[in-house]
Coordinates of C-alpha atoms in Angstrom, one line a residue:
M1136 CA 19.8 21.0 -36.2
Q1137 CA 20.2 24.0 -38.4
E1138 CA 16.8 25.4 -37.4
S1139 CA 17.7 24.9 -33.8
K1140 CA 21.1 26.8 -34.3
E1141 CA 19.3 29.7 -35.9
R1142 CA 16.7 30.0 -33.2
Q1143 CA 19.5 30.1 -30.6
K1144 CA 20.7 33.4 -32.0
T1145 CA 17.5 35.4 -31.5
P1146 CA 18.5 38.9 -30.2
I1147 CA 16.5 40.7 -27.5
S1148 CA 14.8 43.8 -28.9
K1149 CA 14.9 47.2 -27.2
K1150 CA 11.1 47.4 -27.8
I1151 CA 9.7 45.5 -24.8
Q1152 CA 6.4 45.0 -26.5
E1153 CA 8.1 43.0 -29.3
N1154 CA 9.8 40.8 -26.7
E1155 CA 6.5 40.3 -24.9
H1156 CA 4.7 39.3 -28.1
E1157 CA 7.5 36.8 -28.9
L1158 CA 7.5 35.3 -25.4
K1159 CA 3.8 35.0 -25.1
S1160 CA 3.5 33.2 -28.5
R1161 CA 6.3 30.8 -27.7
L1162 CA 5.7 30.1 -24.1
G1163 CA 2.0 30.0 -24.4
I1164 CA 1.4 32.6 -21.6
G1165 CA -2.3 32.7 -21.1
V1166 CA -2.6 29.1 -22.3
S1167 CA -0.3 27.4 -20.0
F1168 CA -1.1 28.1 -16.3
D1169 CA 2.4 27.5 -15.0
V1170 CA 4.2 30.2 -16.9
G1171 CA 3.5 33.9 -16.5
V1172 CA 4.6 37.5 -16.5
R1173 CA 4.5 40.3 -13.8
K1174 CA 4.7 43.8 -15.1
L1175 CA 5.9 46.8 -13.0
H1176 CA 6.4 50.4 -13.8
V1177 CA 9.4 52.1 -12.1
L1178 CA 11.3 55.3 -13.0
K1179 CA 9.0 55.8 -16.0
K1180 CA 10.1 52.4 -17.5
E1181 CA 8.3 49.2 -17.8
V1182 CA 9.8 46.0 -16.1
Q1183 CA 8.6 42.6 -17.0
I1184 CA 9.4 39.5 -14.9
Y1185 CA 8.8 36.2 -16.6
Y1186 CA 8.7 33.1 -14.3
C1187 CA 7.6 29.4 -14.3
T1188 CA 5.4 28.5 -11.3
G1189 CA 6.6 25.5 -9.3
L1190 CA 10.2 25.6 -10.4
C1191 CA 11.1 28.9 -8.6
D1192 CA 11.0 30.2 -5.0
S1193 CA 8.1 32.6 -4.7
L1194 CA 9.5 34.2 -1.6
F1195 CA 12.6 35.2 -3.5
I1196 CA 10.6 36.7 -6.3
I1197 CA 8.4 38.7 -3.9
E1198 CA 11.6 40.1 -2.2
I1199 CA 13.1 41.0 -5.6
M1200 CA 9.9 42.7 -6.7
R1201 CA 9.8 44.7 -3.4
E1202 CA 13.3 45.9 -4.1
I1203 CA 12.4 46.9 -7.7
M1204 CA 9.4 48.9 -6.5
D1205 CA 11.6 50.7 -4.1
M1206 CA 13.6 52.1 -7.0
D1207 CA 11.1 55.0 -7.2
H1208 CA 12.3 56.2 -3.9
G1209 CA 15.6 58.2 -4.0
H1210 CA 16.2 57.8 -7.7
R1211 CA 15.0 60.6 -10.0
A1212 CA 17.2 60.5 -13.0
P1213 CA 16.1 57.7 -15.4
S1214 CA 19.3 57.8 -17.5
N1215 CA 21.0 54.9 -15.7
V1216 CA 17.8 52.8 -14.9
K1217 CA 19.7 49.6 -16.0
E1218 CA 22.4 50.1 -13.5
I1219 CA 19.9 51.0 -10.8
L1220 CA 17.8 47.8 -11.6
H1221 CA 20.9 45.7 -11.5
D1222 CA 21.8 47.0 -8.0
H1223 CA 18.2 46.3 -6.7
L1224 CA 18.1 42.7 -7.9
S1225 CA 19.0 41.4 -4.4
H1226 CA 20.4 38.0 -5.2
Q1227 CA 23.9 36.6 -5.3
Q1228 CA 23.6 35.1 -8.8
V1229 CA 22.6 37.6 -11.5
E1230 CA 23.7 37.6 -15.0
L1231 CA 23.0 39.5 -18.3
T1232 CA 22.1 38.1 -21.7
D1233 CA 21.2 39.6 -25.1
N1234 CA 20.0 36.2 -26.4
L1235 CA 16.3 35.5 -26.2
E1236 CA 16.8 31.8 -26.4
I1237 CA 19.0 31.8 -23.3
A1238 CA 16.4 33.9 -21.4
I1239 CA 13.7 31.4 -22.4
D1240 CA 15.8 28.3 -21.5
R1241 CA 16.7 29.8 -18.1
M1242 CA 13.1 30.7 -17.3
L1243 CA 12.0 27.2 -18.1
S1244 CA 14.7 25.9 -15.8
G1245 CA 13.3 27.8 -12.9
L1246 CA 15.2 31.0 -13.1
I1247 CA 13.4 34.4 -13.7
S1248 CA 14.0 36.6 -16.8
V1249 CA 13.8 40.4 -16.1
F1250 CA 13.2 42.6 -19.2
L1251 CA 13.6 46.4 -19.0
E1252 CA 12.0 48.8 -21.5
G1253 CA 14.6 50.3 -23.9
E1254 CA 17.2 47.7 -23.2
D1255 CA 18.4 44.9 -25.5
Q1256 CA 19.5 42.8 -22.6
A1257 CA 17.7 40.8 -19.9
F1258 CA 18.6 40.0 -16.4
I1259 CA 18.6 36.3 -15.4
V1260 CA 18.2 35.6 -11.6
D1261 CA 18.6 32.2 -10.2
V1262 CA 15.6 31.6 -7.8
R1263 CA 15.3 27.9 -8.6
S1264 CA 13.5 25.7 -6.1
Y1265 CA 12.9 22.3 -7.6
P1266 CA 10.2 20.1 -6.1
G1267 CA 11.7 16.9 -4.7
R1268 CA 12.8 14.9 -1.8
Q1269 CA 15.6 15.5 0.7
P1270 CA 18.8 13.5 0.7
E1271 CA 18.3 10.0 2.2
E1272 CA 20.2 6.7 2.3
P1273 CA 19.8 4.8 -1.1
D1274 CA 17.9 1.5 -0.7
T1275 CA 20.3 -0.4 -2.9
E1276 CA 23.5 0.8 -1.2
K1277 CA 22.9 0.6 2.5
V1278 CA 25.8 0.3 4.9
V1279 CA 26.0 -0.5 8.6
R1280 CA 28.5 2.3 9.2
G1281 CA 28.7 5.4 7.1
S1282 CA 26.8 8.4 6.0
R1283 CA 23.0 8.3 5.5
D1284 CA 22.7 10.9 2.8
G1285 CA 22.3 10.1 -0.9
Y1286 CA 21.7 11.8 -4.2
T1287 CA 18.4 13.1 -5.2
E1288 CA 16.6 14.1 -8.4
N1289 CA 18.0 17.7 -8.0
I1290 CA 21.2 18.3 -9.9
I1291 CA 21.9 21.3 -7.6
I1292 CA 21.7 19.2 -4.5
N1293 CA 23.8 16.4 -6.0
T1294 CA 26.7 18.7 -7.0
A1295 CA 26.5 20.3 -3.5
L1296 CA 26.8 16.8 -1.8
T1297 CA 29.8 16.1 -3.9
R1298 CA 31.6 19.4 -3.3
R1299 CA 30.9 19.0 0.4
R1300 CA 33.2 16.0 0.4
I1301 CA 35.8 17.4 -2.0
R1302 CA 36.5 21.1 -1.0
D1303 CA 39.2 21.4 -3.7
E1304 CA 39.4 24.4 -5.9
R1305 CA 40.3 22.1 -8.8
L1306 CA 37.0 20.2 -8.6
R1307 CA 35.1 21.1 -11.8
H1308 CA 31.3 20.9 -12.4
E1309 CA 30.7 21.6 -16.1
I1310 CA 27.1 21.9 -17.2
M1311 CA 25.5 21.4 -20.6
Q1312 CA 22.0 20.7 -22.0
V1313 CA 21.0 17.6 -23.9
G1314 CA 17.7 17.2 -25.8
K1315 CA 16.3 19.8 -28.2
R1316 CA 12.9 19.7 -26.4
S1317 CA 13.7 18.4 -22.9
K1318 CA 16.9 20.6 -22.6
T1319 CA 17.9 18.3 -19.7
D1320 CA 20.9 19.7 -17.5
I1321 CA 23.9 17.3 -17.6
C1322 CA 26.9 17.9 -15.4
I1323 CA 30.4 16.6 -16.0
S1324 CA 32.4 16.4 -12.8
Y1325 CA 36.1 15.7 -12.5
I1326 CA 39.2 17.0 -10.6
E1327 CA 41.2 19.0 -13.0
D1328 CA 44.8 18.0 -12.1
I1329 CA 43.8 14.3 -11.6
A1330 CA 41.4 13.3 -14.4
D1331 CA 42.9 12.4 -17.8
P1332 CA 42.1 15.4 -20.1
G1333 CA 41.7 13.0 -23.0
L1334 CA 39.0 11.1 -21.0
V1335 CA 37.3 14.4 -20.1
D1336 CA 37.3 15.5 -23.7
L1337 CA 35.9 12.1 -24.9
V1338 CA 33.0 12.3 -22.5
K1339 CA 32.3 15.9 -23.5
Q1340 CA 32.3 15.0 -27.2
E1341 CA 30.0 12.0 -26.8
L1342 CA 27.5 14.1 -24.8
Q1343 CA 27.6 17.0 -27.2
S1344 CA 27.0 14.7 -30.2
I1345 CA 23.7 13.5 -28.8
D1346 CA 21.0 14.7 -31.1
I1347 CA 17.5 13.8 -29.7
D1348 CA 14.3 15.4 -28.8
G1349 CA 14.5 14.6 -25.2
I1350 CA 15.8 12.2 -22.5
P1351 CA 12.9 11.6 -20.1
M1352 CA 14.7 8.4 -19.0
A1353 CA 17.6 10.6 -18.1
D1354 CA 20.8 8.8 -17.1
K1355 CA 19.9 5.5 -18.8
T1356 CA 19.5 7.2 -22.2
I1357 CA 22.7 9.1 -21.6
E1358 CA 24.5 5.7 -20.9
E1359 CA 23.3 4.2 -24.1
F1360 CA 24.7 7.1 -26.1
L1361 CA 27.9 7.4 -24.1
V1362 CA 29.2 3.8 -24.3
K1363 CA 27.3 2.5 -27.3
Q1364 CA 25.7 -0.3 -25.3
G1365 CA 24.0 -2.1 -28.1
W1366 CA 23.0 -5.7 -27.2
D1367 CA 25.8 -6.2 -24.6
P1368 CA 24.1 -7.4 -21.4
F1369 CA 26.9 -6.4 -19.1
P1370 CA 27.0 -2.9 -17.5
L1371 CA 29.6 -0.6 -19.0
V1372 CA 29.2 2.2 -16.6
R1373 CA 28.7 2.1 -12.8
Y1374 CA 25.8 3.8 -11.1
T1375 CA 25.9 5.1 -7.5
E1376 CA 23.6 7.1 -5.4
R1377 CA 26.0 7.6 -2.6
P1378 CA 28.1 10.9 -2.6
D1379 CA 31.0 9.2 -0.7
V1380 CA 31.4 6.5 -3.4
A1381 CA 31.2 9.1 -6.1
A1382 CA 33.8 11.3 -4.3
Q1383 CA 36.2 8.4 -4.0
H1384 CA 36.0 7.7 -7.7
L1385 CA 36.7 11.3 -8.4
M1386 CA 39.8 11.2 -6.2
E1387 CA 40.9 8.3 -8.2
G1388 CA 40.6 10.1 -11.5
H1389 CA 37.2 9.0 -12.8
V1390 CA 34.8 11.3 -14.5
L1391 CA 31.1 11.6 -13.3
V1392 CA 28.1 12.3 -15.3
I1393 CA 25.2 13.8 -13.2
T1394 CA 21.8 14.1 -14.8
D1395 CA 19.1 16.3 -13.6
T1396 CA 15.9 14.4 -12.6
S1397 CA 17.9 11.2 -11.7
P1398 CA 19.4 10.2 -8.3
S1399 CA 21.9 7.9 -10.0
V1400 CA 25.3 9.3 -11.0
I1401 CA 27.2 7.6 -13.8
I1402 CA 30.9 6.8 -13.1
T1403 CA 33.2 6.4 -16.1
P1404 CA 35.3 4.5 -17.0
T1405 CA 34.5 1.3 -15.2
T1406 CA 35.6 -2.4 -15.4
Y1407 CA 33.8 -5.6 -14.5
F1408 CA 35.4 -5.5 -11.0
H1409 CA 34.0 -2.0 -10.3
H1410 CA 30.6 -3.6 -10.2
V1411 CA 31.5 -6.2 -7.5
Q1412 CA 32.7 -3.7 -4.9
H1413 CA 30.5 -2.2 -2.2
A1414 CA 30.9 0.8 0.2
E1415 CA 30.4 -1.6 3.1
E1416 CA 33.8 -3.2 2.5
F1417 CA 35.6 0.2 3.0
R1418 CA 33.5 1.0 6.1
Q1419 CA 34.9 -2.0 8.0
T1420 CA 38.4 -3.0 9.1
P1421 CA 40.6 -4.4 6.2
M1422 CA 40.3 -8.0 7.5
V1423 CA 36.5 -7.7 7.8
G1424 CA 36.2 -5.9 4.5
A1425 CA 38.2 -8.6 2.8
F1426 CA 36.0 -11.2 4.3
I1427 CA 32.8 -9.5 3.1
R1428 CA 34.4 -9.1 -0.3
W1429 CA 35.1 -12.8 -0.6
V1430 CA 31.7 -13.7 0.7
R1431 CA 30.2 -11.4 -2.1
F1432 CA 32.6 -13.0 -4.7
T1433 CA 31.3 -16.5 -3.6
G1434 CA 27.7 -15.3 -4.1
I1435 CA 28.4 -13.8 -7.5
I1436 CA 30.2 -17.1 -8.7
A1437 CA 27.3 -19.1 -7.4
S1438 CA 24.8 -17.0 -9.2
L1439 CA 26.5 -17.7 -12.5
L1440 CA 27.9 -21.3 -12.3
L1441 CA 26.1 -23.1 -9.5
L1442 CA 23.0 -24.2 -11.4
P1443 CA 24.8 -25.4 -14.6
L1444 CA 27.4 -27.3 -12.5
W1445 CA 24.6 -29.0 -10.4
Y1446 CA 22.7 -29.9 -13.4
L1447 CA 25.8 -31.4 -14.9
Y1448 CA 26.5 -33.6 -11.9
A1449 CA 22.9 -34.5 -11.4
T1450 CA 22.5 -35.8 -15.0
Q1451 CA 26.1 -37.2 -15.4
E1452 CA 26.4 -39.5 -12.5
G1453 CA 29.8 -40.7 -13.6
L1454 CA 31.4 -37.3 -12.9
L1455 CA 30.5 -37.5 -9.2
P1456 CA 33.3 -38.8 -6.8
S1457 CA 32.0 -41.4 -4.3
N1458 CA 32.2 -39.0 -1.4
I1459 CA 29.8 -36.5 -2.9
D1460 CA 27.5 -38.9 -4.7
F1461 CA 24.6 -37.5 -2.7
I1462 CA 24.4 -34.6 -5.1
G1463 CA 21.4 -34.9 -7.4
P1464 CA 17.7 -35.5 -7.0
N1465 CA 16.7 -38.4 -4.7
K1466 CA 13.4 -38.9 -6.5
T1467 CA 12.1 -38.4 -10.0
T1468 CA 9.1 -36.7 -11.5
N1469 CA 7.3 -36.6 -14.8
I1470 CA 9.0 -33.3 -15.7
P1471 CA 12.5 -33.3 -16.9
L1472 CA 15.1 -31.7 -14.6
F1473 CA 16.0 -29.1 -17.1
L1474 CA 12.4 -27.9 -17.5
Q1475 CA 12.1 -27.8 -13.7
I1476 CA 15.0 -25.5 -13.4
V1477 CA 13.7 -23.2 -16.3
F1478 CA 10.2 -23.1 -14.7
A1479 CA 11.7 -22.3 -11.3
E1480 CA 13.9 -19.5 -12.8
I1481 CA 10.9 -18.1 -14.6
G1482 CA 8.9 -18.2 -11.4
I1483 CA 11.5 -16.4 -9.3
E1484 CA 11.8 -13.7 -12.0
I1485 CA 8.1 -13.2 -12.0
L1486 CA 8.1 -12.9 -8.2
R1487 CA 10.8 -10.3 -8.5
V1488 CA 9.0 -8.2 -11.0
A1489 CA 5.8 -8.5 -8.9
A1490 CA 7.7 -7.3 -5.8
I1491 CA 8.7 -4.2 -7.6
H1492 CA 5.1 -3.4 -8.4
T1493 CA 3.7 -4.5 -5.0
P1494 CA 3.2 -1.8 -2.3
S1495 CA 5.7 -2.3 0.5
P1496 CA 3.1 -3.3 3.2
L1497 CA 2.0 -6.2 0.9
S1498 CA 5.4 -7.3 -0.3
T1499 CA 6.2 -9.3 2.8
A1500 CA 2.9 -11.2 2.7
M1501 CA 3.6 -11.9 -1.1
G1502 CA 7.0 -13.3 -0.2
L1503 CA 5.5 -15.6 2.5
I1504 CA 2.9 -16.9 0.0
A1505 CA 5.5 -17.6 -2.6
A1506 CA 7.9 -19.4 -0.3
V1507 CA 5.5 -21.3 1.9
L1508 CA 2.5 -22.0 -0.3
I1509 CA 3.7 -22.1 -3.9
G1510 CA 7.1 -23.6 -3.3
Q1511 CA 6.0 -26.3 -0.9
I1512 CA 2.8 -27.2 -2.9
A1513 CA 4.9 -27.5 -6.0
I1514 CA 7.1 -30.0 -4.3
D1515 CA 4.2 -31.9 -2.8
V1516 CA 2.4 -32.3 -6.1
G1517 CA 5.5 -33.5 -7.9
L1518 CA 6.2 -30.5 -10.1
F1519 CA 9.6 -29.9 -8.6
V1520 CA 12.0 -32.0 -6.7
P1521 CA 13.4 -30.3 -3.5
E1522 CA 16.9 -30.0 -4.8
V1523 CA 15.8 -27.8 -7.7
I1524 CA 14.1 -25.3 -5.4
L1525 CA 17.3 -25.3 -3.2
Y1526 CA 19.8 -24.6 -5.9
V1527 CA 17.7 -22.2 -7.8
S1528 CA 17.2 -20.3 -4.5
V1529 CA 20.8 -20.2 -3.7
S1530 CA 21.6 -18.9 -7.2
A1531 CA 18.9 -16.2 -6.7
I1532 CA 20.4 -15.2 -3.4
G1533 CA 23.8 -15.0 -5.0
G1534 CA 22.3 -12.6 -7.6
F1535 CA 20.9 -10.4 -4.8
S1536 CA 24.3 -10.3 -3.2
T1537 CA 25.7 -8.7 -6.3
P1538 CA 26.2 -4.9 -5.7
S1539 CA 25.3 -3.9 -9.2
Y1540 CA 21.8 -4.8 -10.1
E1541 CA 22.6 -4.5 -13.8
L1542 CA 25.4 -7.1 -13.4
S1543 CA 23.1 -9.5 -11.4
V1544 CA 20.6 -9.5 -14.3
A1545 CA 23.4 -10.0 -16.9
N1546 CA 24.7 -13.0 -14.8
K1547 CA 21.2 -14.4 -14.6
M1548 CA 20.9 -14.3 -18.4
L1549 CA 24.3 -15.9 -18.9
R1550 CA 23.5 -18.5 -16.3
L1551 CA 20.5 -19.6 -18.4
V1552 CA 22.7 -19.7 -21.6
L1553 CA 25.3 -21.9 -19.8
L1554 CA 22.4 -24.1 -18.6
V1555 CA 21.1 -24.6 -22.1
L1556 CA 24.6 -25.5 -23.4
T1557 CA 25.2 -27.9 -20.5
A1558 CA 21.8 -29.6 -21.2
I1559 CA 22.7 -30.1 -24.9
F1560 CA 26.5 -30.7 -24.9
H1561 CA 27.1 -31.7 -21.3
V1562 CA 30.7 -31.2 -20.2
P1563 CA 31.9 -29.6 -23.4
G1564 CA 29.0 -27.3 -23.5
L1565 CA 29.8 -25.9 -20.0
V1566 CA 33.6 -25.6 -20.7
V1567 CA 33.2 -24.0 -24.1
G1568 CA 30.4 -21.7 -22.9
A1569 CA 32.5 -20.4 -19.9
T1570 CA 35.5 -20.1 -22.2
L1571 CA 33.6 -18.0 -24.8
L1572 CA 32.2 -15.8 -22.1
L1573 CA 35.6 -15.1 -20.7
L1574 CA 37.0 -14.4 -24.2
Y1575 CA 34.0 -12.1 -25.0
L1576 CA 34.6 -10.0 -21.8
A1577 CA 38.3 -9.9 -22.5
F1578 CA 37.6 -8.0 -25.8
V1579 CA 35.0 -5.6 -24.4
K1580 CA 36.1 -2.0 -24.1
N1581 CA 34.3 1.0 -22.9
L1582 CA 35.7 4.5 -23.4
N1583 CA 39.0 2.8 -24.4
T1584 CA 39.1 0.9 -21.1
P1585 CA 39.6 -3.0 -21.1
Y1586 CA 36.6 -4.4 -19.3
L1587 CA 38.5 -7.2 -17.4
W1588 CA 41.4 -5.0 -16.2
P1589 CA 43.4 -5.7 -14.0
F1590 CA 42.9 -9.4 -14.9
I1591 CA 43.2 -9.0 -18.6
P1592 CA 45.6 -7.2 -19.3
F1593 CA 47.1 -8.4 -16.0
N1594 CA 48.3 -5.9 -13.5
A1595 CA 49.6 -7.6 -10.3
K1596 CA 49.4 -4.8 -7.9
A1597 CA 45.9 -3.6 -9.0
F1598 CA 44.7 -7.3 -9.0
V1599 CA 45.8 -7.8 -5.4
Q1600 CA 43.7 -4.7 -4.5
I1601 CA 40.7 -6.3 -6.2
M1602 CA 41.1 -9.6 -4.4
I1603 CA 42.0 -8.1 -0.9
R1604 CA 40.8 -5.0 0.6
L1605 CA 44.0 -3.2 1.6
A1606 CA 44.3 -0.7 4.3
V1607 CA 44.1 2.8 3.2
P1608 CA 47.7 3.8 4.3
L1609 CA 49.0 0.9 2.0
S1610 CA 47.0 2.1 -1.0
K1611 CA 49.2 5.0 -2.1
V1612 CA 48.7 5.2 -5.9
R1613 CA 45.7 5.7 -8.1
P1614 CA 44.5 3.0 -10.5
S1615 CA 46.6 3.3 -13.7
I1616 CA 43.6 2.3 -15.9
V1617 CA 42.2 5.9 -15.7
H1618 CA 45.5 7.4 -16.7
P1619 CA 45.5 10.0 -13.8
Q1620 CA 47.8 13.0 -14.2
N1621 CA 48.8 12.7 -10.6
S1622 CA 49.3 9.0 -9.8
K1623 CA 50.1 9.4 -6.1
K1624 CA 47.4 9.7 -3.5
Q1625 CA 49.9 10.0 -0.6
P1626 CA 53.7 10.0 -0.3
T1627 CA 55.2 6.6 -1.2
S1628 CA 58.1 6.9 1.2

């Protein structure tokens, strides 16, 4: 760290040859094909333009070079070459720096650094044009009604999509770099008079304390440093690729962390119930939105508890009332019921992983093979009883209905834990396991935020808004859990 701090104070020399030698040795100009320098001579001075091919817009650079070469026409006094050069840099975003480290960092980020002979400052011109895709609807957050744009891997586009929805002069996009080698751009977004200053400062401190070579995994690495994830399987931050969802959380007082090269934006702080909401609920009428929410809640509960409960009733026949005594396998096999469920769970997980790595045109065929051939044949040969396939499939569908992928995987892991406890200890195992899970979640905090709020600690008004999708005119205050400076979204009277 000390060496890095010393290197960040390298001054720019007035001797342009010294700067050229330093830049060539550090940037590998002549070795790396994608970094280079273009030299011009105007007004009896040498001008050097350093660029990184692929990250900058060549048309802008050509236009700037044309303007620089026109300096020889109409200007004969070389005493104010620096001011003349500044006037001829035809771009809206031009800054000066006397730090060689800043000039190098900006150049490697896609800007160009312009050095002038006899000056100890360099011009930085923003001509970035990152390769990437255009905004499109995220695959994991599709809606029937609503916008079809989504965040991309370009941090400039992402901040623009956010500002397009919040045209407030108090919206702040603070940028910093993380990683001594990767120097990845990280943007902290918040609304100045809504977000809690303590929360903003806490997020900044956590990000500034990251000391690592690079973060090629982008936002996921940032998350692990930010909330100290450890071995906790539950997601402690929420991800979104939808600008409207991000803007809504900004208006509530949350803080966003936008990482360059990632289309996922981190929302902080979040609770368990942030991960069970979806934008579709707010794109429908309140009644329909509440219905969709409860259907989703049912799927999430089924993904966690259905299999352990069914196994308990199937193996403990005395627990079944007479009117539902049909629950349980109608035939037996040589494989214990517990192992059948475990094998089926592993099989579905393997299919899920295979679907991720299978090209889209082949994924449908793979699903048909898995459902029709493997599933049916496994039943016919006596490997599984039909009820196992049914309940494992329903649990899997409940997991797919969970808006947060990270939460669905955590629920799947906890489902297997509850299943093991139920198989060993029967009713006490399920009851104690569920109780311990609830107690564990009650003590979890991320960024000083209780994970089960507003259930624990209980907040009646906020809990009602979790259970029922209220109409927007009735939702007049911001969630108190983020400690907003301005708690009212609209007049209360």
